[in-house]
XYZ file of N, CA, C and O in Angstrom:
368
model
N 0.856 -1.178 0.000
C 0.000 0.000 0.000
C 0.892 1.228 0.000
O 1.845 1.315 0.735
N 0.566 2.205 -0.808
C 1.332 3.437 -0.856
C 0.494 4.614 -0.419
O -0.724 4.539 -0.386
N 1.153 5.708 -0.091
C 0.453 6.892 0.404
C -0.607 7.375 -0.583
O -1.650 7.839 -0.172
N -0.365 7.247 -1.867
C -1.335 7.713 -2.855
C -2.619 6.893 -2.846
O -3.621 7.320 -3.380
N -2.586 5.713 -2.224
C -3.765 4.857 -2.191
C -4.733 5.217 -1.067
O -5.810 4.666 -1.001
N -4.357 6.132 -0.212
C -5.241 6.532 0.881
C -6.181 7.617 0.371
O -5.751 8.690 -0.030
N -7.444 7.328 0.406
C -8.444 8.266 -0.103
C -8.864 9.241 0.988
O -8.566 9.044 2.173
N -9.592 10.252 0.584
C -10.146 11.203 1.551
C -11.078 10.477 2.514
O -11.127 10.793 3.705
N -11.793 9.482 2.023
C -12.678 8.677 2.867
C -11.874 7.913 3.906
O -12.259 7.843 5.076
N -10.736 7.343 3.478
C -9.853 6.644 4.417
C -9.348 7.599 5.503
O -9.344 7.263 6.682
N -8.917 8.767 5.094
C -8.388 9.753 6.044
C -9.451 10.123 7.078
O -9.173 10.217 8.263
N -10.666 10.324 6.616
C -11.767 10.668 7.509
C -12.068 9.521 8.466
O -12.296 9.736 9.660
N -12.039 8.300 7.970
C -12.306 7.134 8.820
C -11.248 6.996 9.915
O -11.576 6.720 11.070
N -9.985 7.200 9.561
C -8.903 7.140 10.546
C -9.116 8.202 11.620
O -9.037 7.931 12.814
N -9.413 9.418 11.197
C -9.638 10.513 12.146
C -10.834 10.224 13.057
O -10.789 10.483 14.258
N -11.889 9.669 12.495
C -13.089 9.374 13.291
C -12.805 8.359 14.395
O -13.346 8.473 15.493
N -11.985 7.361 14.105
C -11.637 6.371 15.135
C -10.913 7.060 16.291
O -11.210 6.823 17.463
N -9.982 7.941 15.968
C -9.235 8.651 17.009
C -10.167 9.530 17.825
O -10.114 9.523 19.065
N -11.027 10.264 17.166
C -11.980 11.135 17.870
C -12.895 10.299 18.763
O -13.144 10.654 19.913
N -13.375 9.174 18.256
C -14.251 8.305 19.061
C -13.522 7.783 20.294
O -14.099 7.700 21.380
N -12.246 7.427 20.141
C -11.495 6.941 21.292
C -11.297 8.057 22.315
O -11.481 7.843 23.516
N -10.952 9.249 21.866
C -10.792 10.372 22.801
C -12.108 10.682 23.517
O -12.117 10.972 24.716
N -13.207 10.594 22.794
C -14.522 10.804 23.410
C -14.816 9.723 24.441
O -15.378 10.005 25.505
N -14.437 8.496 24.158
C -14.635 7.399 25.120
C -13.818 7.653 26.390
O -14.318 7.430 27.502
N -12.598 8.117 26.246
C -11.801 8.468 27.428
C -12.508 9.542 28.248
O -12.624 9.435 29.464
N -13.011 10.580 27.572
C -13.693 11.678 28.271
C -14.935 11.199 29.021
O -15.272 11.721 30.072
N -15.632 10.209 28.460
C -16.850 9.669 29.077
C -16.554 8.609 30.125
O -17.488 8.032 30.690
N -15.275 8.348 30.371
C -14.891 7.253 31.274
C -15.513 5.936 30.812
O -16.103 5.195 31.589
N -15.332 5.649 29.528
C -15.836 4.428 28.905
C -14.631 3.614 28.412
O -14.325 3.594 27.216
N -13.925 2.951 29.338
C -12.699 2.249 28.953
C -12.926 1.101 27.978
O -12.058 0.817 27.150
N -14.079 0.453 28.030
C -14.345 -0.661 27.122
C -14.362 -0.177 25.670
O -13.766 -0.811 24.790
N -15.053 0.921 25.429
C -15.086 1.458 24.067
C -13.708 1.950 23.650
O -13.260 1.694 22.529
N -13.010 2.648 24.539
C -11.667 3.144 24.216
C -10.746 1.986 23.832
O -10.009 2.062 22.847
N -10.801 0.915 24.590
C -9.971 -0.257 24.303
C -10.373 -0.906 22.975
O -9.514 -1.307 22.187
N -11.660 -0.979 22.716
C -12.132 -1.605 21.472
C -11.675 -0.830 20.242
O -11.568 -1.391 19.152
N -11.385 0.450 20.411
C -10.943 1.291 19.299
C -9.426 1.316 19.141
O -8.905 1.893 18.182
N -8.716 0.703 20.059
C -7.258 0.606 19.946
C -6.907 -0.391 18.842
O -7.680 -1.295 18.536
N -5.740 -0.240 18.283
C -5.300 -1.151 17.226
C -5.157 -2.565 17.782
O -4.965 -2.753 18.989
N -5.231 -3.557 16.917
C -5.031 -4.938 17.377
C -3.685 -5.126 18.091
O -3.611 -5.872 19.072
N -2.637 -4.456 17.627
C -1.330 -4.562 18.286
C -1.379 -4.010 19.707
O -0.809 -4.598 20.626
N -2.058 -2.886 19.902
C -2.185 -2.293 21.238
C -3.024 -3.206 22.122
O -2.692 -3.453 23.281
N -4.114 -3.736 21.592
C -4.951 -4.648 22.372
C -4.159 -5.880 22.800
O -4.261 -6.325 23.946
N -3.343 -6.406 21.898
C -2.530 -7.584 22.227
C -1.477 -7.241 23.278
O -1.191 -8.052 24.169
N -0.926 -6.044 23.194
C 0.105 -5.630 24.149
C -0.467 -5.516 25.559
O 0.143 -5.970 26.520
N -1.634 -4.909 25.705
C -2.208 -4.666 27.027
C -3.144 -5.774 27.491
O -3.405 -5.897 28.680
N -3.707 -6.518 26.573
C -4.505 -7.717 26.815
C -5.845 -7.487 27.490
O -6.802 -8.174 27.190
N -5.936 -6.584 28.457
C -7.220 -6.350 29.133
C -7.546 -4.864 29.160
O -6.653 -4.014 29.119
N -8.840 -4.583 29.258
C -9.291 -3.194 29.375
C -8.664 -2.548 30.608
O -8.195 -1.406 30.562
N -8.641 -3.284 31.708
C -8.132 -2.747 32.967
C -6.667 -2.318 32.844
O -6.293 -1.223 33.287
N -5.842 -3.160 32.242
C -4.427 -2.833 32.069
C -4.264 -1.655 31.118
O -3.465 -0.741 31.366
N -5.013 -1.663 30.034
C -4.948 -0.591 29.045
C -5.289 0.751 29.678
O -4.532 1.708 29.582
N -6.430 0.831 30.353
C -6.878 2.117 30.878
C -5.980 2.591 32.009
O -5.703 3.788 32.139
N -5.475 1.679 32.835
C -4.547 2.068 33.905
C -3.278 2.675 33.318
O -2.764 3.675 33.836
N -2.780 2.099 32.237
C -1.576 2.620 31.596
C -1.826 3.982 30.969
O -1.000 4.895 31.092
N -2.952 4.128 30.306
C -3.275 5.428 29.702
C -3.370 6.500 30.782
O -2.796 7.576 30.648
N -4.078 6.204 31.866
C -4.232 7.183 32.947
C -2.898 7.551 33.575
O -2.672 8.709 33.940
N -2.008 6.571 33.730
C -0.727 6.818 34.393
C 0.312 7.432 33.465
O 0.964 8.416 33.825
N 0.478 6.859 32.286
C 1.594 7.242 31.421
C 1.210 8.115 30.226
O 2.085 8.690 29.586
N -0.065 8.184 29.921
C -0.522 8.959 28.767
C -1.690 9.867 29.145
O -2.668 9.997 28.418
N -1.586 10.493 30.301
C -2.655 11.331 30.844
C -3.173 12.374 29.846
O -4.383 12.602 29.793
N -2.302 13.014 29.056
C -2.854 13.987 28.099
C -3.871 13.380 27.131
O -4.803 14.064 26.713
N -3.723 12.109 26.796
C -4.716 11.466 25.933
C -6.027 11.239 26.671
O -7.103 11.318 26.084
N -5.914 10.965 27.957
C -7.114 10.661 28.734
C -7.945 11.910 28.996
O -9.177 11.860 28.969
N -7.278 13.014 29.247
C -7.975 14.270 29.512
C -7.263 15.435 28.818
O -6.657 16.277 29.453
N -7.343 15.494 27.487
C -6.628 16.553 26.778
C -7.287 17.920 26.940
O -8.504 18.008 27.079
N -6.440 18.928 26.936
C -6.952 20.297 26.868
C -7.326 20.593 25.426
O -8.346 21.220 25.149
N -6.458 20.156 24.517
C -6.736 20.363 23.096
C -6.098 19.246 22.279
O -5.159 18.592 22.733
N -6.645 19.057 21.077
C -6.157 18.032 20.153
C -6.062 18.677 18.780
O -7.005 19.319 18.322
N -4.902 18.523 18.145
C -4.686 19.073 16.815
C -4.256 17.946 15.885
O -3.245 17.289 16.133
N -5.042 17.719 14.846
C -4.709 16.687 13.871
C -3.697 17.258 12.888
O -3.882 18.336 12.353
N -2.633 16.510 12.684
C -1.555 16.893 11.770
C -1.663 16.057 10.499
O -2.739 15.558 10.171
N -0.533 15.821 9.868
C -0.531 15.066 8.618
C -0.614 13.562 8.864
O -0.357 13.083 9.955
N -0.991 12.874 7.832
C -1.005 11.418 7.849
C 0.338 10.969 7.286
O 0.731 11.377 6.201
N 1.070 10.177 8.060
C 2.388 9.717 7.640
C 2.388 8.198 7.584
O 1.375 7.562 7.865
N 3.519 7.637 7.258
C 3.655 6.192 7.192
C 4.663 5.728 8.217
O 5.730 6.302 8.362
N 4.322 4.698 8.948
C 5.255 4.004 9.837
C 5.319 2.588 9.286
O 4.362 1.816 9.444
N 6.410 2.303 8.601
C 6.493 1.027 7.897
C 5.443 1.018 6.808
O 5.369 1.940 6.000
N 4.587 0.008 6.809
C 3.543 -0.076 5.787
C 2.173 0.317 6.337
O 1.141 -0.024 5.769
N 2.179 1.048 7.448
C 0.924 1.409 8.116
C 0.712 2.929 8.101
O 1.568 3.682 8.562
N -0.431 3.394 7.579
C -0.709 4.829 7.657
C -0.892 5.227 9.120
O -1.514 4.512 9.902
N -0.309 6.358 9.482
C -0.310 6.798 10.872
C -0.704 8.271 10.943
O -0.057 9.118 10.326
N -1.749 8.555 11.693
C -2.207 9.925 11.859
C -1.408 10.592 12.967
O -1.409 10.136 14.105
N -0.718 11.672 12.633
C 0.007 12.430 13.656
C -0.992 13.368 14.349
O -1.794 14.025 13.689
N -0.932 13.386 15.682
C -1.843 14.199 16.485
C -1.018 14.872 17.577
O -0.206 14.232 18.228
N -1.242 16.171 17.745
C -0.610 16.890 18.850
C -1.677 17.060 19.928
O -2.766 17.565 19.658
N -1.342 16.609 21.132
C -2.273 16.674 22.258
C -1.679 17.567 23.329
O -0.530 17.384 23.709
N -2.461 18.525 23.819
C -2.020 19.375 24.905
C -2.646 18.886 26.196
O -3.861 18.651 26.260
N -1.813 18.738 27.215
C -2.302 18.288 28.522
C -3.088 19.410 29.199
O -3.037 20.567 28.789
N -3.792 19.066 30.247
C -4.579 20.058 30.993
C -3.706 21.195 31.524
O -4.164 22.317 31.643
N -2.431 20.886 31.848
C -1.554 21.928 32.378
C -0.752 22.646 31.299
O 0.184 23.373 31.597
N -1.116 22.437 30.042
C -0.509 23.197 28.951
C 0.745 22.605 28.340
O 1.415 23.267 27.557
N 1.073 21.354 28.699
C 2.250 20.724 28.074
C 1.831 19.904 26.885
O 0.742 19.438 26.758
């Protein structure tokens, strides 16, 4: 798959998954947030409980962002990857 093969529809679908996951975090809905994680992330954390505990501890800006800015879509290996800048509640 090459970058030119990603359609506007694909880009929108990728963004929607990220927005849905951030909304699930805001609603304290860890099951939905976990279900929206990639299969690799789900395999790494294995359970909703482990996943959400890690996000709360090590990725707090994702759990409760002050702001989210969508950047460009890039490639990591053969996988399209949406770059996102997240600002924490304290402005970092």
